[in-house]
Tab-separated table of C-alpha atoms in Angstrom:
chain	number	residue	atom	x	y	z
A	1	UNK	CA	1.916	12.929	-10.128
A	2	UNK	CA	-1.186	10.696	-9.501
A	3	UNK	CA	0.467	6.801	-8.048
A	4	UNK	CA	-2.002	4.469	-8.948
A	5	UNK	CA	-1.916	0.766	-7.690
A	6	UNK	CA	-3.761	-1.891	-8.653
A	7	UNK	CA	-4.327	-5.211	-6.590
A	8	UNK	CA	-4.992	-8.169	-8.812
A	9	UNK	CA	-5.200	-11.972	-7.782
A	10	UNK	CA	-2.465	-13.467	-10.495
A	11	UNK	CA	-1.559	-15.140	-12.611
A	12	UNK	CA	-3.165	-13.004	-15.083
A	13	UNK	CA	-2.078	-12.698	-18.745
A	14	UNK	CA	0.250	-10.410	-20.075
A	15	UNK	CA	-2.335	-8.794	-21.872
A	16	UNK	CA	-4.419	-8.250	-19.390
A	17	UNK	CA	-1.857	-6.242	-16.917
A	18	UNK	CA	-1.161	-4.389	-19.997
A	19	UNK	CA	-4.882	-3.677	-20.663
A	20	UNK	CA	-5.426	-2.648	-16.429
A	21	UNK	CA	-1.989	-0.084	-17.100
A	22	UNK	CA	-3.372	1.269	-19.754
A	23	UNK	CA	-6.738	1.719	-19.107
A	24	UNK	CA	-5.651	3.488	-15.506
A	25	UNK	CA	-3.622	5.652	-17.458
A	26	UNK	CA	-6.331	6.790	-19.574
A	27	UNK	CA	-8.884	7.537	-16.722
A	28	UNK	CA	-6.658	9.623	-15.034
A	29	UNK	CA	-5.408	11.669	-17.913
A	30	UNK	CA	-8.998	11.948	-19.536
A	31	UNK	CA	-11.524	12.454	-16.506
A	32	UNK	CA	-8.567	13.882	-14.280
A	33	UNK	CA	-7.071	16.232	-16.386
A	34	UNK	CA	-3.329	14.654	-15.107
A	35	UNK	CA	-0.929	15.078	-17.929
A	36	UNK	CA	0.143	11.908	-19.335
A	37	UNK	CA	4.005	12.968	-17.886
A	38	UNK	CA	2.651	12.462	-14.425
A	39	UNK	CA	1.110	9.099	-14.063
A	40	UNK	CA	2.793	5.915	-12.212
A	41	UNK	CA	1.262	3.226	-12.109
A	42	UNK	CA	1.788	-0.555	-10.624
A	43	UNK	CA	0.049	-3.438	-10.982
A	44	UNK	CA	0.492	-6.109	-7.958
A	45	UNK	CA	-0.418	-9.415	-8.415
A	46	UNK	CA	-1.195	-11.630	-5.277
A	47	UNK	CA	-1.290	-15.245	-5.418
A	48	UNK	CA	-4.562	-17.085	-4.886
A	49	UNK	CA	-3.267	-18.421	-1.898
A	50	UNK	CA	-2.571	-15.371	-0.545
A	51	UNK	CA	-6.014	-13.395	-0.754
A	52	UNK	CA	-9.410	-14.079	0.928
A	53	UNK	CA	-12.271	-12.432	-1.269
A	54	UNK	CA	-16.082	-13.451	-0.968
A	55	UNK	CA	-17.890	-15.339	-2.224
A	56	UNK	CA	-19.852	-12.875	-4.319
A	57	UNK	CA	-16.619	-11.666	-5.903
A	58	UNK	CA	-14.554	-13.463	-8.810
A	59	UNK	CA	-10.922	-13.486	-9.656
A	60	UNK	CA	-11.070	-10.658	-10.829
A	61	UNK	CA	-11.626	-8.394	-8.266
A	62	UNK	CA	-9.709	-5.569	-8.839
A	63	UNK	CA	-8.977	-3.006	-5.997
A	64	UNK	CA	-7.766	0.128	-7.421
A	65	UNK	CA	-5.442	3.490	-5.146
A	66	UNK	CA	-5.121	6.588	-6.385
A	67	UNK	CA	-2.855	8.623	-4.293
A	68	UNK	CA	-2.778	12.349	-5.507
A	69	UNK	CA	-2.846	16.104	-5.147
A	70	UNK	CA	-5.796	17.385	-2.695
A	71	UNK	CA	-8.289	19.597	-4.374
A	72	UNK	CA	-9.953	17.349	-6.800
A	73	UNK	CA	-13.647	17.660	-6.145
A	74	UNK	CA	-16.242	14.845	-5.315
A	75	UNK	CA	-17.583	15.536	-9.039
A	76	UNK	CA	-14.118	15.009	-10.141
A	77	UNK	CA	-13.735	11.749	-8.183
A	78	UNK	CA	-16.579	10.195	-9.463
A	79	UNK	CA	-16.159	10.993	-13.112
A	80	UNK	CA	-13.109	9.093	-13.070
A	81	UNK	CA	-14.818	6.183	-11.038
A	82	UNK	CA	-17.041	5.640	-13.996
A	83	UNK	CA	-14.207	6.259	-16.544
A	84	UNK	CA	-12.411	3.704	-15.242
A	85	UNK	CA	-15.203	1.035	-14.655
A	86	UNK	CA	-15.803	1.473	-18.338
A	87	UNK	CA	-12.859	1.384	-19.792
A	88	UNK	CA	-12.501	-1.914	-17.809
A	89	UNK	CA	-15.479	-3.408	-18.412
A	90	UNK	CA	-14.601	-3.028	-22.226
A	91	UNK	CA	-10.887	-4.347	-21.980
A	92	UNK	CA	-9.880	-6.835	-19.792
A	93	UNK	CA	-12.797	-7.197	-19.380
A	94	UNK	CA	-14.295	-6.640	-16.044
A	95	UNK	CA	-17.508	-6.372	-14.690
A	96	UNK	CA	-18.003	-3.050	-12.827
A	97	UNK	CA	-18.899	-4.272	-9.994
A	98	UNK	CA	-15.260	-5.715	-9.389
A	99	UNK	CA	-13.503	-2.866	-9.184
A	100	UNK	CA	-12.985	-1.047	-6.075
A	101	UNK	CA	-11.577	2.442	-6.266
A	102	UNK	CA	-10.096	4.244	-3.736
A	103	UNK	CA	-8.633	8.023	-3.506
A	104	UNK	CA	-5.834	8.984	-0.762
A	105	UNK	CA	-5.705	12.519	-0.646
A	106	UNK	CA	-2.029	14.405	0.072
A	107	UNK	CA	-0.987	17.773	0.812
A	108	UNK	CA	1.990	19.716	-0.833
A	109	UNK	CA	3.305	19.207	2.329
A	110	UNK	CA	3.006	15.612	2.340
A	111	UNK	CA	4.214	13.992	-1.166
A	112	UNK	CA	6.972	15.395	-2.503
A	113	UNK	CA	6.959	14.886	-6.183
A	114	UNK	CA	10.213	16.364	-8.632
A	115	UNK	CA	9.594	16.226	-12.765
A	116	UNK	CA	11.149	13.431	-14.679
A	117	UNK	CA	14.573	14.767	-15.843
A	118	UNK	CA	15.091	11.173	-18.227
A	119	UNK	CA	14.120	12.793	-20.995
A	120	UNK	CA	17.127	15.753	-21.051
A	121	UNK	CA	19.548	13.033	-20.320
B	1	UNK	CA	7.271	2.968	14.553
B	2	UNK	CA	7.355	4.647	11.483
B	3	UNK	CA	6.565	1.755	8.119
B	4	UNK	CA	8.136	2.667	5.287
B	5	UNK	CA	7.237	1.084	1.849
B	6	UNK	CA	9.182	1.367	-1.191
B	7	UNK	CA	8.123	0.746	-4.446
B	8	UNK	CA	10.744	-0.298	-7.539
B	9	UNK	CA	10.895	-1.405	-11.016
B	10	UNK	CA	12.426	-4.981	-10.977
B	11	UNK	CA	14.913	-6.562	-10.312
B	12	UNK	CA	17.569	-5.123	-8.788
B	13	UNK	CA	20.801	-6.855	-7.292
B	14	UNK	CA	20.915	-7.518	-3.330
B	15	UNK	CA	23.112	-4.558	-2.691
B	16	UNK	CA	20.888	-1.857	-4.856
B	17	UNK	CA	17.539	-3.189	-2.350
B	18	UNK	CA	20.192	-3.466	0.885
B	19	UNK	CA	21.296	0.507	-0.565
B	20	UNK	CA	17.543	1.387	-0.716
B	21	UNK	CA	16.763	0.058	3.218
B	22	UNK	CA	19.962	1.140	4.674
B	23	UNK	CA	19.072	5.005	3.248
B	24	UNK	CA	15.628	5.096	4.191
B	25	UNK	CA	16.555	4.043	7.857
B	26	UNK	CA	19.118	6.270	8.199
B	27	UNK	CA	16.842	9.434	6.940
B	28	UNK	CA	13.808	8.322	9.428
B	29	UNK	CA	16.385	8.227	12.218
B	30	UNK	CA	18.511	10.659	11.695
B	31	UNK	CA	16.085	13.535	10.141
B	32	UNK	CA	13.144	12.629	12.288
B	33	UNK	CA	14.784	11.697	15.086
B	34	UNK	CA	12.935	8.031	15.431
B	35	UNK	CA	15.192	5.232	17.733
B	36	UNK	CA	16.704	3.039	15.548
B	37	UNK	CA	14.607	0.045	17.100
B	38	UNK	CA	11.196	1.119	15.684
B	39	UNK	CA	12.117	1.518	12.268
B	40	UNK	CA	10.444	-1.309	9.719
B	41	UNK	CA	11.036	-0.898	5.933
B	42	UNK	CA	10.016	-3.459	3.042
B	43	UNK	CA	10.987	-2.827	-0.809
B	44	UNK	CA	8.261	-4.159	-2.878
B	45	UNK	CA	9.959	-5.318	-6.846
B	46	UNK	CA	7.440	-5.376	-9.323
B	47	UNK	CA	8.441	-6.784	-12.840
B	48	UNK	CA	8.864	-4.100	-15.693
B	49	UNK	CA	5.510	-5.839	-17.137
B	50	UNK	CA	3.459	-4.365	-13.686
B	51	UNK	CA	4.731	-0.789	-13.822
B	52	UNK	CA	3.739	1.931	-16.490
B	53	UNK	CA	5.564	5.234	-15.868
B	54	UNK	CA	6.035	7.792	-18.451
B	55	UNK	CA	8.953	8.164	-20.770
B	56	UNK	CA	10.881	11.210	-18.222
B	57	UNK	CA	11.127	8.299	-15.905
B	58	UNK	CA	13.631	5.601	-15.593
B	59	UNK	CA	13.448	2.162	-13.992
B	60	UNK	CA	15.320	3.901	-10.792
B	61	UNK	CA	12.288	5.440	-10.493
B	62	UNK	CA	11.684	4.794	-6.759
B	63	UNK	CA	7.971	5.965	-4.828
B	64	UNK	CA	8.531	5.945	-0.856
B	65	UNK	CA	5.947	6.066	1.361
B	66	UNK	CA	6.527	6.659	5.322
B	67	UNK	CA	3.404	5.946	7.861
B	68	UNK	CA	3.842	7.475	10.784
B	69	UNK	CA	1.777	9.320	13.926
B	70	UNK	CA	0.817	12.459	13.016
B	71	UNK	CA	2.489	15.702	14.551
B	72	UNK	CA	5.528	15.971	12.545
B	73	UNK	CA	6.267	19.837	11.036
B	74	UNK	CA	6.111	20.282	7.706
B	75	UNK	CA	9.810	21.476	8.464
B	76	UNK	CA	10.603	18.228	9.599
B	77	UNK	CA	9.240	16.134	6.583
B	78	UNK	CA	10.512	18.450	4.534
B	79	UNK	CA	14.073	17.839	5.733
B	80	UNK	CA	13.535	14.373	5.754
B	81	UNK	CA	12.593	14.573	2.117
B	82	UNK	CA	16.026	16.533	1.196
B	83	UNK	CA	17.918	13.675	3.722
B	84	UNK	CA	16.609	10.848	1.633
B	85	UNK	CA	17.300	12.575	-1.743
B	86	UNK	CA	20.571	12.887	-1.254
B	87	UNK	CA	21.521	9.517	0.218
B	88	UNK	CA	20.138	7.798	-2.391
B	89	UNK	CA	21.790	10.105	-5.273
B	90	UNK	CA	25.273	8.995	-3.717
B	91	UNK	CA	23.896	5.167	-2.724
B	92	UNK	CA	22.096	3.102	-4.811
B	93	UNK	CA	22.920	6.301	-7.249
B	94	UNK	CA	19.392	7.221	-8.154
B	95	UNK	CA	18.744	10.973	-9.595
B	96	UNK	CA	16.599	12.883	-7.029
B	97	UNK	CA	13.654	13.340	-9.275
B	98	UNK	CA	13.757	9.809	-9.580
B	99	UNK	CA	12.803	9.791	-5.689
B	100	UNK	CA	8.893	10.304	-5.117
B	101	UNK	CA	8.115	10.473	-1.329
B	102	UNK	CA	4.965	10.758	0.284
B	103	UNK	CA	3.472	10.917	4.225
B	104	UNK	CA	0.581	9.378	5.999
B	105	UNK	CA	0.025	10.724	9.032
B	106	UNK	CA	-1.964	8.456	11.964
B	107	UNK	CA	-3.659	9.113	14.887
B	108	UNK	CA	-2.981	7.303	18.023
B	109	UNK	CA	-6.456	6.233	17.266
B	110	UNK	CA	-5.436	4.625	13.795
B	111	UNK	CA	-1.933	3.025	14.710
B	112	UNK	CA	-1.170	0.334	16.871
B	113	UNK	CA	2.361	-0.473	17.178
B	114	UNK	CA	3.621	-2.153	20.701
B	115	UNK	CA	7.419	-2.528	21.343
B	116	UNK	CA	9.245	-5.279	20.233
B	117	UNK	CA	9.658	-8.117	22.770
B	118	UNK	CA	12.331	-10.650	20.702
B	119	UNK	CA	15.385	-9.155	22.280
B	120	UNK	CA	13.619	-10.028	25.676
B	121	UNK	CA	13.262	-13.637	24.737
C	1	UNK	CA	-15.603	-3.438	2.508
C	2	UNK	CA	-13.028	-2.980	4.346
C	3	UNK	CA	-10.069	-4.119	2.272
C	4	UNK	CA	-7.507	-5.475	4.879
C	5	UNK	CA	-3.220	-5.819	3.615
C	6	UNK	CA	-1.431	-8.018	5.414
C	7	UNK	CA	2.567	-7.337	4.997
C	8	UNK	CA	4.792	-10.336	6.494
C	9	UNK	CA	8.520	-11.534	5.875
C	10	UNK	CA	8.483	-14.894	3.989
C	11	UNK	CA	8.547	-17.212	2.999
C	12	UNK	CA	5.471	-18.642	5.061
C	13	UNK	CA	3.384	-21.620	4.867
C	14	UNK	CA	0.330	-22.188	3.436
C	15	UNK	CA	-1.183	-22.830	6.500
C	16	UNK	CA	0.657	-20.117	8.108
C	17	UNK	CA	-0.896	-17.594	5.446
C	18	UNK	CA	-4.730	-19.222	5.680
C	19	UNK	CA	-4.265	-18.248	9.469
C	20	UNK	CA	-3.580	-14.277	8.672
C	21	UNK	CA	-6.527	-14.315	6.130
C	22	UNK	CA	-9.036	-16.364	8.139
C	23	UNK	CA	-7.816	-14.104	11.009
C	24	UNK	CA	-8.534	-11.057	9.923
C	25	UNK	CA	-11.530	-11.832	8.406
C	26	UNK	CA	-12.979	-13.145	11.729
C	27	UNK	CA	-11.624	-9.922	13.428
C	28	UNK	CA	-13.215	-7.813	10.630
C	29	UNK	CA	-16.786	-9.604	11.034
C	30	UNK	CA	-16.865	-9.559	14.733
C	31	UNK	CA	-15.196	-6.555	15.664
C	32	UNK	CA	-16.193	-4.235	13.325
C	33	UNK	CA	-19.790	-5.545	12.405
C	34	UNK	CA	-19.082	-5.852	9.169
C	35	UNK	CA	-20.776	-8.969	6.618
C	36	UNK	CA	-18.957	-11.522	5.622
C	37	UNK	CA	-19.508	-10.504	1.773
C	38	UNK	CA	-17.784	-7.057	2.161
C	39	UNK	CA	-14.285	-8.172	3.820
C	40	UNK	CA	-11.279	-8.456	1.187
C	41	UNK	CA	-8.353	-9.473	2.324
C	42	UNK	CA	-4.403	-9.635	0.872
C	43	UNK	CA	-1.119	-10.641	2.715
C	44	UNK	CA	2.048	-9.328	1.002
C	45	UNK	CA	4.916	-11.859	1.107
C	46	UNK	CA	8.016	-10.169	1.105
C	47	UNK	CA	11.351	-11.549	0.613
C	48	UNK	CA	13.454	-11.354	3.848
C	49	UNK	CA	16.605	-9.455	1.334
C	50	UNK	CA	13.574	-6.754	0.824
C	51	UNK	CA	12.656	-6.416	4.665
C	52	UNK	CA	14.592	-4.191	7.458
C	53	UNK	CA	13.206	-4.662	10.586
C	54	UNK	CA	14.622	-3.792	13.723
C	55	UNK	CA	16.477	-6.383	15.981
C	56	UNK	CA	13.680	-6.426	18.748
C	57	UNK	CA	11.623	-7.960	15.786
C	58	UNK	CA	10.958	-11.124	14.775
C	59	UNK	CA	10.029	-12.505	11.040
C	60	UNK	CA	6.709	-12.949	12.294
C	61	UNK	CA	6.362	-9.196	12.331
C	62	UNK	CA	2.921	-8.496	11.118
C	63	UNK	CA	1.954	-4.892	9.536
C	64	UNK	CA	-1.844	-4.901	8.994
C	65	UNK	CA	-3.538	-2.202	7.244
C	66	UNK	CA	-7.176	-1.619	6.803
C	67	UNK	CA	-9.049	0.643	4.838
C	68	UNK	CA	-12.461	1.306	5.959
C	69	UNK	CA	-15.195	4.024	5.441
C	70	UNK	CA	-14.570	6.795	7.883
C	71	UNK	CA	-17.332	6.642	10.837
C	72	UNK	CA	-15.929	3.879	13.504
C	73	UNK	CA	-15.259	5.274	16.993
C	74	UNK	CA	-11.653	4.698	18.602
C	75	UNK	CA	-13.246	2.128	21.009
C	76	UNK	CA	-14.556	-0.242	17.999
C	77	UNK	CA	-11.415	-0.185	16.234
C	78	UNK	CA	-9.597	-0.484	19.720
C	79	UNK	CA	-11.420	-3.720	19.804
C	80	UNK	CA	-10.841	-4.777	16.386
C	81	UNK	CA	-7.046	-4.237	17.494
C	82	UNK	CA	-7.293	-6.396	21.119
C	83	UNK	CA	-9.488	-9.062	19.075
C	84	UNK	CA	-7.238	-9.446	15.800
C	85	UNK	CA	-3.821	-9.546	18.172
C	86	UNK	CA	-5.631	-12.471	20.576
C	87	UNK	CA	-6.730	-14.058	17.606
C	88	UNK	CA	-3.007	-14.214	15.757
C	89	UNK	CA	-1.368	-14.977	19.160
C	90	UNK	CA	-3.621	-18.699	19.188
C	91	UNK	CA	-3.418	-19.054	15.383
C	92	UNK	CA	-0.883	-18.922	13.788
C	93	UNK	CA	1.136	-17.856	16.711
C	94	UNK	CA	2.322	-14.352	16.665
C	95	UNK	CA	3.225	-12.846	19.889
C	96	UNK	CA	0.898	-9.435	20.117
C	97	UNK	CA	3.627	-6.944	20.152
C	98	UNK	CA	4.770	-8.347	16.874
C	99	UNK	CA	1.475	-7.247	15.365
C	100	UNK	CA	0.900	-3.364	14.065
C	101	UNK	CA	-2.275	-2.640	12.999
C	102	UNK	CA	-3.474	0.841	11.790
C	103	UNK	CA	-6.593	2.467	10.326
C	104	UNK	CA	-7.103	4.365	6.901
C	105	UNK	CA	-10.822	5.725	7.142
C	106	UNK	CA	-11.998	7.356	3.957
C	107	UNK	CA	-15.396	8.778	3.002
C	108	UNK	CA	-17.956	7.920	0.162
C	109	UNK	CA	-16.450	10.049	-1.897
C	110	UNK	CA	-13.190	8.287	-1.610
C	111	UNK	CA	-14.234	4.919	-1.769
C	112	UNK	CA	-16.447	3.355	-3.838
C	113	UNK	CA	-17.569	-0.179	-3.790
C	114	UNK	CA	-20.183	-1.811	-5.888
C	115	UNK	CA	-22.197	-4.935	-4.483
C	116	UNK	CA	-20.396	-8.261	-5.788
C	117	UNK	CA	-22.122	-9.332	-8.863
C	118	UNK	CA	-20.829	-12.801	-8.686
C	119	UNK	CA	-23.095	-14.888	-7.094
C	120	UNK	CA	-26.461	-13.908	-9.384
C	121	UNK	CA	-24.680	-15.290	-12.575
C-alpha cells in the first residue's frame, strides 16, 4: 500500500527512471516488509527550469515520499533510509547525500486502500 | 478550500481527465459539504515509463489525495471515500480498487487559503 | 531543507517561473531562518485540461506546499505566509488571495537530509 514518489530534475535516461523504480521497490519490500503486491510508485521529472536547488546539490538530487500505514517504528524508518541510499548509490548511481527521504504517516482512517482485483480479471 | 491531487498513468483522452475532475468535485461538495467555489483539483499524467505498480493493478489505477483543515469525522471521509468510488466506476469507468484515496488533515496553523477575488474584478 | 512545491496552471514563462522559485526561496531564507544551502524548490506546471479551479480563481492560482521539520511556531510560519504573498504580489504579480500556502512539519525521524556533497568535489 506504501505510494512512493520520487522528484527528479529530467531529462534523465530511461534507464535511470527504471533503475530509481526499481530500486524504491526493493527498499520497501526488503527493509519494510511491504509485499511486492502493494507498492506504487511514480517518478516525476521536473524540468531544469522549473526547480531551484543549491548550490551544494547536483542534478541529481533526488527527493524521495513515502506515504504509508502508521505504525512503522523509527528503527524501521531508518533501515529503509539506508536501504535505499545504497541501493542508489550502486545503480543510478547516486551519491547518498542526494537523496532526501521523507515518510507521511496515515491512519486507517485516512487512506483508503482496496487490493488489486487485475489479476482475477 | 480543500486541494485535491490526482495521480494517473498516462495519457488519457480530454474527457477521461475532464471525468476524473468533474467526480472528484462533485464528491468534495456533495459528501463533505464544501461550496462549490473553494474546490481546486489538478490531475498529474505521468508516462507509463515513471510509474511502477504491481501486476493486480491496471493503468486506471488512480491515487487521490484531498488536503483539507482538519476536523472532518472519520464518518464523513469515509462517505466521501464510498461517493468517489462509485462515481468514478460509472464515469471515467475505473474499478473501485483501482481508486486509492488518502487525507491530509491541516491546521488553521498549516493552511492558508484566502477567498477568491477574480469574480470581483 | 525545507523542500517547497509550487503547483500553477500553465503554461508560464520562463521568467514567470524564475519569479515563483526565486520567491520562495527569499521567503524561505528570511522568514523562516533557514540557509540558503538547505532550500529546494519545484513548481509543477500543469496543463490547464488537467486543472479545475473554481470560477473566483484565476490561472495564476498558486498552491504552495512546504515540508519542513516540525518545531516552527504559528507566528513564524504566519510570517513566512504574509512575506511569500507580498513578495508574489510585486513579482511576478499574483494577487494574495490567489496564493494558498500550507505547512507539512515532520520530525527527524521522518525526514532525513544529508549535507550536499556537491561543492567539496
Amino acid at each position: 500500500m506504501p505510494l512512493v514518489r520520487i522528484d527528479i530534475t529530467g531529462a534523465k535516461p530511461e534507464a535511470y527512471k527504471r533503475a530509481l523504480l526499481a530500486g524504491a521497490r526493493l527498499a520497501v519490500t526488503s527493509a519494510l516488509g511491504v509485499p511486492d503486491s502493494r507498492v506504487n510508485i511514480r517518478v516525476f521529472e521536473a524540468s531544469p527550469a522549473c526547480v531551484d536547488v543549491p548550490a551544494c546539490r547536483t542534478d541529481r538530487f533526488t527527493a524521495v515520499e513515502v506515504l504509508l500505514y502508521e505504525g512503522r517504528t523509527p528503527a524501521l524508518k531508518s533501515a529503509f533510509i539506508s536501504t535505499l541510499r545504497d541501493i542508489y548509490a550502486e545503480n543510478p548511481g547516486i551519491e547518498p547525500s542526494e537523496v532526501t527521504i521523507f515518510f507521511h504517516d496515515a491512519s486507517v482512517t485516512d487512506l483508503s486502500v482496496l487490493p488489486g482485483e487485475a489479476e482475477t480479471h
